[in-house]
Amino acid sequence: MSQLQVFTTLSPIPGFLKWLIPKLVSACKSSNVNPSGNSVDDTAASNVFKEELLHKSEERAILEVFGGDNKDANPLEILLRLLTSDQEWVKTEKLADTVRPCLMRLCARYLLREKKRGKALDPVTNFHVRNGAIVERLNWMGNRSTKGLQESAGIMVNYLYRLEKVEEINQAYLNQGEIRASPAVEEYLQPNYRACI
């Protein structure tokens, strides 16, 4: 089939929640109490070390849908509980749509920015980019199986191979650790990203 010049995959993201859940656990702990016993929000210095996993708009949306009447609800704890629960949230469109923006954004961050020794933290991304692919598209609820939900909250990814670019992409990755992605995937990482649902 020599006429084929463009190839794409539909691939799992096996390490996404293994990366995200410990970050959520750590963020929940630091957002509640710091070592001195004071609320973290009471000390400006502690905010220097606080990682912002959720944007304010995402926090508000999660609290609005999942927080109920609890004014002290923590959106990080809510998201952590959802991702480590029996996955019932995926069966209700409103619930899934509420967490979709933050999960898609965090997944793009995981695939494109999180590295180990200068290479992609995700093993599947490492394999495909090393072989000359770009991260082309994220697919919300691409894998609703139990395993897919437990590994990646159901998100899957397309890697795109263009034969004329394979060597260039491979070398950029091997020499500079550069992971190339389509504009659609890069958009998730923009400061003003708002998911269109």
mmCIF file of C-alpha atoms in Angstrom:
data_model
loop_
_atom_site.group_PDB
_atom_site.id
_atom_site.type_symbol
_atom_site.label_atom_id
_atom_site.label_comp_id
_atom_site.label_asym_id
_atom_site.label_seq_id
_atom_site.Cartn_x
_atom_site.Cartn_y
_atom_site.Cartn_z
ATOM 1 C CA MET A 1 0.000 0.000 0.000
ATOM 2 C CA SER A 2 2.653 2.434 -1.121
ATOM 3 C CA GLN A 3 0.072 5.171 -1.744
ATOM 4 C CA LEU A 4 -0.438 5.608 2.003
ATOM 5 C CA GLN A 5 1.528 8.555 3.360
ATOM 6 C CA VAL A 6 -0.274 9.342 6.620
ATOM 7 C CA PHE A 7 -0.735 6.900 9.496
ATOM 8 C CA THR A 8 -2.492 7.374 12.803
ATOM 9 C CA THR A 9 -3.034 5.336 15.941
ATOM 10 C CA LEU A 10 -5.677 5.214 18.633
ATOM 11 C CA SER A 11 -3.651 4.611 21.752
ATOM 12 C CA PRO A 12 -4.163 4.210 25.505
ATOM 13 C CA ILE A 13 -2.634 6.518 28.102
ATOM 14 C CA PRO A 14 -1.691 3.963 30.773
ATOM 15 C CA GLY A 15 0.138 6.300 33.132
ATOM 16 C CA PHE A 16 -2.157 9.313 33.263
ATOM 17 C CA LEU A 17 -4.013 8.575 36.510
ATOM 18 C CA LYS A 18 -0.901 7.004 38.077
ATOM 19 C CA TRP A 19 0.629 10.458 37.635
ATOM 20 C CA LEU A 20 -2.444 12.552 38.499
ATOM 21 C CA ILE A 21 -3.826 10.799 41.599
ATOM 22 C CA PRO A 22 -0.665 11.253 43.743
ATOM 23 C CA LYS A 23 -0.610 14.917 42.711
ATOM 24 C CA LEU A 24 -4.236 15.298 43.802
ATOM 25 C CA VAL A 25 -3.517 13.545 47.116
ATOM 26 C CA SER A 26 -0.571 15.864 47.758
ATOM 27 C CA ALA A 27 -2.554 18.954 46.747
ATOM 28 C CA CYS A 28 -5.448 17.944 49.025
ATOM 29 C CA LYS A 29 -3.100 17.571 51.968
ATOM 30 C CA SER A 30 -1.393 20.894 51.358
ATOM 31 C CA SER A 31 -4.667 22.728 50.786
ATOM 32 C CA ASN A 32 -6.034 21.653 54.145
ATOM 33 C CA VAL A 33 -3.279 21.976 56.760
ATOM 34 C CA ASN A 34 0.399 22.815 56.610
ATOM 35 C CA PRO A 35 2.997 21.428 59.085
ATOM 36 C CA SER A 36 2.533 24.363 61.486
ATOM 37 C CA GLY A 37 -1.134 23.469 61.881
ATOM 38 C CA ASN A 38 -2.389 26.604 60.155
ATOM 39 C CA SER A 39 -4.649 26.546 57.162
ATOM 40 C CA VAL A 40 -2.480 26.721 54.052
ATOM 41 C CA ASP A 41 -4.624 29.531 52.723
ATOM 42 C CA ASP A 42 -3.594 31.611 55.759
ATOM 43 C CA THR A 43 0.074 31.673 54.807
ATOM 44 C CA ALA A 44 1.191 33.448 51.662
ATOM 45 C CA ALA A 45 4.564 31.702 51.707
ATOM 46 C CA SER A 46 2.990 28.275 51.347
ATOM 47 C CA ASN A 47 1.311 29.337 48.105
ATOM 48 C CA VAL A 48 4.737 29.574 46.495
ATOM 49 C CA PHE A 49 5.023 25.784 46.703
ATOM 50 C CA LYS A 50 1.392 25.024 45.938
ATOM 51 C CA GLU A 51 0.831 23.479 42.520
ATOM 52 C CA GLU A 52 -2.239 24.753 40.720
ATOM 53 C CA LEU A 53 -3.891 21.640 39.311
ATOM 54 C CA LEU A 54 -7.300 23.221 38.770
ATOM 55 C CA HIS A 55 -8.106 26.596 37.272
ATOM 56 C CA LYS A 56 -10.527 28.748 39.265
ATOM 57 C CA SER A 57 -13.277 28.231 36.666
ATOM 58 C CA GLU A 58 -12.815 24.446 36.943
ATOM 59 C CA GLU A 59 -12.980 24.623 40.742
ATOM 60 C CA ARG A 60 -16.215 26.633 40.563
ATOM 61 C CA ALA A 61 -17.797 24.197 38.090
ATOM 62 C CA ILE A 62 -16.876 21.169 40.222
ATOM 63 C CA LEU A 63 -18.212 22.799 43.383
ATOM 64 C CA GLU A 64 -21.412 23.859 41.649
ATOM 65 C CA VAL A 65 -22.190 20.339 40.424
ATOM 66 C CA PHE A 66 -20.649 18.125 43.124
ATOM 67 C CA GLY A 67 -20.288 20.345 46.203
ATOM 68 C CA GLY A 68 -23.947 20.555 47.160
ATOM 69 C CA ASP A 69 -24.599 22.721 50.199
ATOM 70 C CA ASN A 70 -21.152 22.102 51.691
ATOM 71 C CA LYS A 71 -19.461 25.514 51.652
ATOM 72 C CA ASP A 72 -16.177 23.967 52.814
ATOM 73 C CA ALA A 73 -16.032 21.404 50.002
ATOM 74 C CA ASN A 74 -12.634 21.086 48.358
ATOM 75 C CA PRO A 75 -12.770 20.657 44.539
ATOM 76 C CA LEU A 76 -9.474 18.758 44.595
ATOM 77 C CA GLU A 77 -10.892 16.250 47.066
ATOM 78 C CA ILE A 78 -14.046 15.924 44.986
ATOM 79 C CA LEU A 79 -12.042 15.200 41.825
ATOM 80 C CA LEU A 80 -9.839 12.722 43.697
ATOM 81 C CA ARG A 81 -12.907 10.940 45.067
ATOM 82 C CA LEU A 82 -14.453 10.722 41.588
ATOM 83 C CA LEU A 83 -11.332 9.306 39.978
ATOM 84 C CA THR A 84 -10.796 6.691 42.686
ATOM 85 C CA SER A 85 -14.460 5.710 43.032
ATOM 86 C CA ASP A 86 -16.571 3.195 41.179
ATOM 87 C CA GLN A 87 -16.580 5.507 38.115
ATOM 88 C CA GLU A 88 -20.316 6.220 38.280
ATOM 89 C CA TRP A 89 -19.670 9.808 37.187
ATOM 90 C CA VAL A 90 -19.085 8.701 33.580
ATOM 91 C CA LYS A 91 -22.686 7.493 33.300
ATOM 92 C CA THR A 92 -24.165 10.964 33.775
ATOM 93 C CA GLU A 93 -23.480 13.471 30.996
ATOM 94 C CA LYS A 94 -23.619 16.525 33.261
ATOM 95 C CA LEU A 95 -21.125 15.030 35.711
ATOM 96 C CA ALA A 96 -18.740 13.915 32.964
ATOM 97 C CA ASP A 97 -18.985 17.271 31.190
ATOM 98 C CA THR A 98 -18.098 19.064 34.427
ATOM 99 C CA VAL A 99 -14.745 17.323 34.849
ATOM 100 C CA ARG A 100 -13.952 17.064 31.144
ATOM 101 C CA PRO A 101 -12.138 20.439 30.781
ATOM 102 C CA CYS A 102 -9.730 19.876 33.653
ATOM 103 C CA LEU A 103 -9.039 16.238 32.787
ATOM 104 C CA MET A 104 -8.361 16.989 29.116
ATOM 105 C CA ARG A 105 -6.057 19.870 30.070
ATOM 106 C CA LEU A 106 -4.201 17.813 32.669
ATOM 107 C CA CYS A 107 -3.889 14.909 30.234
ATOM 108 C CA ALA A 108 -2.346 17.194 27.593
ATOM 109 C CA ARG A 109 0.070 18.457 30.237
ATOM 110 C CA TYR A 110 0.960 14.894 31.207
ATOM 111 C CA LEU A 111 1.612 13.842 27.603
ATOM 112 C CA LEU A 112 3.495 16.929 26.427
ATOM 113 C CA ARG A 113 5.215 18.449 29.468
ATOM 114 C CA GLU A 114 5.828 15.778 32.088
ATOM 115 C CA LYS A 115 9.223 14.191 31.541
ATOM 116 C CA LYS A 116 11.679 11.767 33.046
ATOM 117 C CA ARG A 117 15.328 12.214 32.073
ATOM 118 C CA GLY A 118 14.241 14.585 29.320
ATOM 119 C CA LYS A 119 11.850 12.126 27.661
ATOM 120 C CA ALA A 120 8.075 11.646 27.863
ATOM 121 C CA LEU A 121 6.890 10.273 31.178
ATOM 122 C CA ASP A 122 4.135 8.346 29.408
ATOM 123 C CA PRO A 123 5.611 5.143 27.893
ATOM 124 C CA VAL A 124 3.238 5.076 24.925
ATOM 125 C CA THR A 125 4.019 8.708 24.070
ATOM 126 C CA ASN A 126 7.714 7.958 24.363
ATOM 127 C CA PHE A 127 7.369 5.030 21.948
ATOM 128 C CA HIS A 128 5.420 6.921 19.284
ATOM 129 C CA VAL A 129 7.310 10.222 19.413
ATOM 130 C CA ARG A 130 10.623 8.362 19.382
ATOM 131 C CA ASN A 131 9.380 6.750 16.170
ATOM 132 C CA GLY A 132 8.484 10.108 14.595
ATOM 133 C CA ALA A 133 4.842 10.762 15.475
ATOM 134 C CA ILE A 134 3.148 13.865 16.834
ATOM 135 C CA VAL A 135 0.408 13.943 19.459
ATOM 136 C CA GLU A 136 -2.528 14.685 17.176
ATOM 137 C CA ARG A 137 -5.715 14.506 19.228
ATOM 138 C CA LEU A 138 -7.166 13.634 22.618
ATOM 139 C CA ASN A 139 -10.370 11.598 22.588
ATOM 140 C CA TRP A 140 -12.731 12.115 25.514
ATOM 141 C CA MET A 141 -14.298 8.821 26.606
ATOM 142 C CA GLY A 142 -12.402 6.932 23.915
ATOM 143 C CA ASN A 143 -12.110 3.949 26.252
ATOM 144 C CA ARG A 144 -14.989 3.492 28.687
ATOM 145 C CA SER A 145 -13.853 0.039 29.783
ATOM 146 C CA THR A 146 -13.041 -0.442 33.460
ATOM 147 C CA LYS A 147 -9.333 -0.516 32.629
ATOM 148 C CA GLY A 148 -9.560 2.599 30.444
ATOM 149 C CA LEU A 149 -11.361 4.528 33.190
ATOM 150 C CA GLN A 150 -8.893 3.382 35.852
ATOM 151 C CA GLU A 151 -5.814 4.235 33.769
ATOM 152 C CA SER A 152 -6.807 7.418 31.961
ATOM 153 C CA ALA A 153 -10.351 8.465 32.979
ATOM 154 C CA GLY A 154 -11.409 7.063 29.602
ATOM 155 C CA ILE A 155 -9.223 9.421 27.536
ATOM 156 C CA MET A 156 -7.343 8.046 24.526
ATOM 157 C CA VAL A 157 -4.877 9.709 22.164
ATOM 158 C CA ASN A 158 -4.193 9.696 18.430
ATOM 159 C CA TYR A 159 -0.560 9.770 17.311
ATOM 160 C CA LEU A 160 -0.041 10.932 13.738
ATOM 161 C CA TYR A 161 2.803 9.809 11.470
ATOM 162 C CA ARG A 162 3.561 11.802 8.318
ATOM 163 C CA LEU A 163 6.290 9.951 6.452
ATOM 164 C CA GLU A 164 8.032 13.117 5.266
ATOM 165 C CA LYS A 165 8.302 14.371 8.885
ATOM 166 C CA VAL A 166 9.177 11.158 10.757
ATOM 167 C CA GLU A 167 12.956 11.665 10.792
ATOM 168 C CA GLU A 168 12.711 15.354 11.749
ATOM 169 C CA ILE A 169 10.337 14.636 14.654
ATOM 170 C CA ASN A 170 12.440 11.693 15.794
ATOM 171 C CA GLN A 171 15.614 13.788 15.877
ATOM 172 C CA ALA A 172 13.949 16.732 17.644
ATOM 173 C CA TYR A 173 12.777 14.333 20.349
ATOM 174 C CA LEU A 174 16.027 12.415 20.737
ATOM 175 C CA ASN A 175 18.242 15.518 20.704
ATOM 176 C CA GLN A 176 16.112 18.152 22.464
ATOM 177 C CA GLY A 177 13.344 16.140 24.154
ATOM 178 C CA GLU A 178 10.791 18.018 22.028
ATOM 179 C CA ILE A 179 7.324 16.467 21.893
ATOM 180 C CA ARG A 180 5.382 17.884 18.978
ATOM 181 C CA ALA A 181 1.627 18.166 19.006
ATOM 182 C CA SER A 182 -1.151 19.497 16.813
ATOM 183 C CA PRO A 183 -2.497 23.006 17.501
ATOM 184 C CA ALA A 184 -5.678 21.385 18.898
ATOM 185 C CA VAL A 185 -3.688 19.539 21.586
ATOM 186 C CA GLU A 186 -1.401 22.506 22.295
ATOM 187 C CA GLU A 187 -4.508 24.620 22.874
ATOM 188 C CA TYR A 188 -5.284 22.669 26.054
ATOM 189 C CA LEU A 189 -2.112 24.122 27.578
ATOM 190 C CA GLN A 190 -2.865 27.756 26.799
ATOM 191 C CA PRO A 191 -3.610 29.930 29.871
ATOM 192 C CA ASN A 192 -6.972 30.985 28.460
ATOM 193 C CA TYR A 193 -8.103 27.451 27.553
ATOM 194 C CA ARG A 194 -11.834 26.886 27.862
ATOM 195 C CA ALA A 195 -13.188 23.556 26.694
ATOM 196 C CA CYS A 196 -15.929 23.783 24.119
ATOM 197 C CA ILE A 197 -18.529 21.235 25.156
#
